[in-house]
Amino acid sequence: GAGVSQSPSNKVTEKGKDVELRCDPISGHTALYWYRQRLGQGLEFLIYFQGNSAPDKSGLPSDRFSAERTGGSVSTLTIQRTQQEDSAVYLCASSLVAGGSITQYFGPGTRLTVL
Amino acid sequence: AQSVTQLDSQVPVFEEAPVELRCNYSSSVSVYLFWYVQYPNQGLQLLLKYLSGSTLVKGINGFEAEFNKSQTSFHLRKPSVHISDTAEYFCAVSENSGGSNYKLTFGKGTLLTVNP
């Protein structure tokens, strides 16, 4: 079946511009996570959505970052007034959760470059 | 809060040699443990996971890992590597805190390079 998809695959933007990154999780997966992978670093957790529950935003690095998940499916990560330190690969993952299945399946990522 | 340490940032080996990639973690609660692999210009793929039960877990592509609670380790091993195993390997933990949020804390990764 279809995996997690993300768009765009690459995004180059100028400092100060806003960007939106999209994630389509695996159909039926109720949990959705965003992570950031900066060069030479491991992945950092950003935000978690589960059904209609309040999201866990504890990993968002600043108030320039926000995310939403519409209809329990597609999610959009928005970065306002981008800075050069926002350059990274942004990865989305989804998991089923029900039945004790907690494995996260990752999308291919969006590579963001802020000039 | 939990943390993950991957002790080697790079591991070069020759083809058909055995390899061990080391991972240590710290957490105040029980954890679930994962190894993911990232091939060049690709997303992360799950290699194996430890949730409960037998401490020796087998994954895809001939990899296995052993959970050692006393040493808080989850080292990844393969008895004979191939050129195609060249990739970055990430160890990750998730806290078993009774909720439904299984956010992962990752190590910084180990680049495995298999040479002919």
Short mmCIF file of C-alpha atoms in Angstrom, two decimals:
data_model
loop_
_atom_site.label_atom_id
_atom_site.label_comp_id
_atom_site.label_asym_id
_atom_site.label_seq_id
_atom_site.Cartn_x
_atom_site.Cartn_y
_atom_site.Cartn_z
CA GLY A 1 0.00 0.00 0.00
CA ALA A 2 0.94 3.66 -0.18
CA GLY A 3 3.41 4.91 2.37
CA VAL A 4 3.78 8.30 3.97
CA SER A 5 4.17 11.01 1.37
CA GLN A 6 5.56 14.50 1.78
CA SER A 7 5.65 17.54 -0.44
CA PRO A 8 7.55 19.31 -1.71
CA SER A 9 10.63 17.09 -1.73
CA ASN A 10 12.85 20.17 -1.88
CA LYS A 11 12.17 23.76 -0.95
CA VAL A 12 14.55 26.69 -1.32
CA THR A 13 13.42 29.93 0.22
CA GLU A 14 14.80 33.29 1.21
CA LYS A 15 15.32 34.31 4.79
CA GLY A 16 12.19 35.92 6.20
CA LYS A 17 9.73 34.10 3.94
CA ASP A 18 7.06 31.70 5.20
CA VAL A 19 6.98 28.07 4.09
CA GLU A 20 4.44 25.26 4.30
CA LEU A 21 5.37 21.60 4.29
CA ARG A 22 2.78 18.90 3.74
CA CYS A 23 2.48 15.34 5.01
CA ASP A 24 0.03 12.66 3.91
CA PRO A 25 0.10 9.79 6.42
CA ILE A 26 -0.69 6.17 5.73
CA SER A 27 -4.44 5.73 5.45
CA GLY A 28 -5.95 4.72 8.78
CA HIS A 29 -2.99 5.78 10.88
CA THR A 30 -4.21 7.91 13.74
CA ALA A 31 -0.88 9.17 15.05
CA LEU A 32 1.29 11.63 13.14
CA TYR A 33 4.70 13.01 14.09
CA TRP A 34 6.97 15.68 12.67
CA TYR A 35 10.75 15.53 13.14
CA ARG A 36 13.63 17.71 12.01
CA GLN A 37 17.03 16.42 10.88
CA ARG A 38 19.75 19.02 10.74
CA LEU A 39 23.04 18.27 9.04
CA GLY A 40 25.17 15.92 11.12
CA GLN A 41 22.50 15.59 13.79
CA GLY A 42 19.99 12.99 14.75
CA LEU A 43 16.30 13.58 14.35
CA GLU A 44 14.58 15.99 16.73
CA PHE A 45 10.92 15.58 17.64
CA LEU A 46 8.78 18.60 16.79
CA ILE A 47 5.09 17.81 17.24
CA TYR A 48 2.65 14.90 17.66
CA PHE A 49 -0.99 14.54 16.68
CA GLN A 50 -3.32 11.76 17.81
CA GLY A 51 -6.91 11.73 16.68
CA ASN A 52 -8.88 14.63 18.14
CA SER A 53 -6.62 15.03 21.16
CA ALA A 54 -4.64 18.20 21.79
CA PRO A 55 -1.29 17.94 20.00
CA ASP A 56 2.01 17.63 21.85
CA LYS A 57 3.87 20.75 20.70
CA SER A 58 6.71 20.39 23.18
CA GLY A 59 9.37 19.98 20.48
CA LEU A 60 8.60 23.09 18.44
CA PRO A 61 11.75 25.25 18.64
CA SER A 62 10.04 28.65 18.52
CA ASP A 63 6.70 30.33 17.98
CA ARG A 64 7.58 30.70 14.30
CA PHE A 65 6.75 27.01 13.96
CA SER A 66 3.19 25.74 13.88
CA ALA A 67 1.37 22.71 12.55
CA GLU A 68 -2.13 21.55 11.99
CA ARG A 69 -3.81 18.33 11.05
CA THR A 70 -7.06 18.58 9.19
CA GLY A 71 -9.70 15.89 9.37
CA GLY A 72 -7.37 13.57 11.21
CA SER A 73 -5.35 12.98 8.05
CA VAL A 74 -3.17 15.47 6.17
CA SER A 75 -0.84 17.66 8.20
CA THR A 76 0.87 20.94 7.36
CA LEU A 77 3.95 22.29 9.12
CA THR A 78 4.33 26.04 8.74
CA ILE A 79 7.49 27.99 9.42
CA GLN A 80 7.08 31.75 9.50
CA ARG A 81 9.86 34.27 8.89
CA THR A 82 12.35 31.52 8.07
CA GLN A 83 15.91 31.77 9.35
CA GLN A 84 19.05 30.09 8.06
CA GLU A 85 19.12 27.79 11.09
CA ASP A 86 15.78 26.37 9.92
CA SER A 87 17.58 24.66 7.04
CA ALA A 88 17.08 20.93 7.58
CA VAL A 89 15.23 17.88 6.36
CA TYR A 90 11.74 17.77 7.83
CA LEU A 91 10.40 14.25 8.24
CA CYS A 92 6.88 13.13 8.90
CA ALA A 93 5.92 9.76 10.36
CA SER A 94 2.65 8.02 11.07
CA SER A 95 1.64 5.04 13.14
CA LEU A 96 -1.46 3.00 13.73
CA VAL A 97 -1.32 2.95 17.57
CA ALA A 98 -4.39 0.73 17.83
CA GLY A 99 -3.71 -2.86 18.79
CA GLY A 100 -0.37 -1.99 20.31
CA SER A 101 1.24 -1.14 16.98
CA ILE A 102 3.51 1.79 17.73
CA THR A 103 5.99 1.51 14.87
CA GLN A 104 6.42 4.81 13.08
CA TYR A 105 6.64 4.81 9.30
CA PHE A 106 8.57 7.69 7.84
CA GLY A 107 8.08 9.69 4.70
CA PRO A 108 10.96 10.67 2.40
CA GLY A 109 11.21 14.13 3.93
CA THR A 110 11.27 17.70 2.69
CA ARG A 111 14.70 19.29 2.37
CA LEU A 112 14.40 22.96 3.29
CA THR A 113 17.16 25.37 2.39
CA VAL A 114 16.96 28.93 3.67
CA LEU A 115 19.24 31.33 1.82
CA ALA B 1 13.76 12.82 29.76
CA GLN B 2 15.40 10.08 27.79
CA SER B 3 18.60 10.32 25.75
CA VAL B 4 20.42 8.11 23.26
CA THR B 5 24.14 7.87 22.65
CA GLN B 6 25.58 6.22 19.59
CA LEU B 7 29.19 5.74 20.48
CA ASP B 8 30.63 5.69 16.97
CA SER B 9 29.86 8.33 14.39
CA GLN B 10 31.55 6.33 11.63
CA VAL B 11 32.31 2.64 11.26
CA PRO B 12 34.29 1.46 8.23
CA VAL B 13 34.42 -2.29 7.61
CA PHE B 14 35.33 -4.65 4.83
CA GLU B 15 32.74 -6.68 3.00
CA GLU B 16 31.84 -10.00 4.68
CA ALA B 17 33.27 -8.84 8.02
CA PRO B 18 31.08 -8.74 11.15
CA VAL B 19 29.94 -5.41 12.49
CA GLU B 20 28.55 -4.02 15.75
CA LEU B 21 27.01 -0.57 16.04
CA ARG B 22 26.74 0.55 19.62
CA CYS B 23 23.82 2.30 21.28
CA ASN B 24 23.28 3.29 24.90
CA TYR B 25 20.26 5.03 26.31
CA SER B 26 19.08 6.61 29.52
CA SER B 27 15.54 6.89 30.77
CA SER B 28 13.73 7.04 34.09
CA VAL B 29 10.97 4.73 32.83
CA SER B 30 10.83 1.58 30.75
CA VAL B 31 11.45 2.06 27.07
CA TYR B 32 10.86 0.68 23.64
CA LEU B 33 13.94 0.53 21.41
CA PHE B 34 14.37 0.84 17.67
CA TRP B 35 17.01 0.80 14.97
CA TYR B 36 16.32 2.64 11.74
CA VAL B 37 18.44 2.72 8.58
CA GLN B 38 18.69 5.63 6.17
CA TYR B 39 20.13 4.92 2.74
CA PRO B 40 21.52 7.87 0.77
CA ASN B 41 18.79 10.31 -0.23
CA GLN B 42 16.05 8.12 1.21
CA GLY B 43 13.78 8.19 4.23
CA LEU B 44 14.14 6.11 7.36
CA GLN B 45 13.34 2.42 7.27
CA LEU B 46 12.74 0.32 10.37
CA LEU B 47 15.35 -2.40 10.84
CA LEU B 48 14.11 -3.89 14.09
CA LYS B 49 12.47 -3.07 17.39
CA TYR B 50 12.33 -4.25 20.97
CA LEU B 51 9.00 -3.88 22.73
CA SER B 52 9.02 -6.75 25.23
CA GLY B 53 9.84 -10.43 25.55
CA SER B 54 13.03 -11.95 24.23
CA THR B 55 15.94 -9.57 24.54
CA LEU B 56 17.44 -10.75 21.24
CA VAL B 57 15.51 -9.35 18.33
CA LYS B 58 16.01 -10.10 14.67
CA GLY B 59 15.29 -7.66 11.91
CA ILE B 60 15.48 -7.29 8.20
CA ASN B 61 18.58 -7.82 6.08
CA GLY B 62 20.21 -10.17 8.60
CA PHE B 63 20.56 -7.62 11.40
CA GLU B 64 19.91 -8.38 15.03
CA ALA B 65 20.13 -6.48 18.30
CA GLU B 66 20.22 -7.38 21.96
CA PHE B 67 18.52 -5.40 24.69
CA ASN B 68 20.60 -5.28 27.85
CA LYS B 69 18.65 -3.58 30.61
CA SER B 70 21.44 -3.59 33.18
CA GLN B 71 23.83 -1.90 30.76
CA THR B 72 21.07 0.20 29.14
CA SER B 73 22.32 -0.85 25.75
CA PHE B 74 20.82 -1.96 22.46
CA HIS B 75 23.72 -2.79 20.16
CA LEU B 76 23.10 -3.71 16.54
CA ARG B 77 25.02 -6.58 14.94
CA LYS B 78 25.41 -8.34 11.64
CA PRO B 79 27.71 -11.35 11.19
CA SER B 80 28.65 -10.57 7.58
CA VAL B 81 28.05 -7.24 5.88
CA HIS B 82 27.53 -6.44 2.22
CA ILE B 83 28.36 -3.38 0.18
CA SER B 84 24.63 -2.64 0.09
CA ASP B 85 24.58 -2.20 3.89
CA THR B 86 26.40 1.11 3.49
CA ALA B 87 24.04 3.61 5.09
CA GLU B 88 23.42 5.68 8.21
CA TYR B 89 21.97 3.82 11.17
CA PHE B 90 19.95 5.48 13.90
CA CYS B 91 19.12 4.11 17.32
CA ALA B 92 15.95 5.49 18.91
CA VAL B 93 13.97 5.11 22.11
CA SER B 94 10.40 5.75 23.07
CA GLU B 95 9.19 5.90 26.62
CA ASN B 96 6.59 3.40 27.77
CA SER B 97 4.70 5.92 29.87
CA GLY B 98 1.24 4.47 29.46
CA GLY B 99 -0.05 7.08 27.04
CA SER B 100 -0.34 6.97 23.28
CA ASN B 101 2.48 9.41 22.46
CA TYR B 102 5.46 7.34 21.42
CA LYS B 103 7.66 10.18 20.23
CA LEU B 104 11.14 8.98 19.43
CA THR B 105 14.41 10.28 20.78
CA PHE B 106 17.19 9.52 18.32
CA GLY B 107 20.91 9.14 18.55
CA LYS B 108 23.08 11.16 16.19
CA GLY B 109 23.56 8.22 13.87
CA THR B 110 26.40 5.93 12.82
CA LEU B 111 27.61 5.97 9.24
CA LEU B 112 28.45 2.40 8.24
CA THR B 113 30.70 2.20 5.21
CA VAL B 114 31.33 -1.23 3.74
CA ASN B 115 34.41 -1.42 1.56
CA PRO B 116 35.22 -4.12 -0.99
#
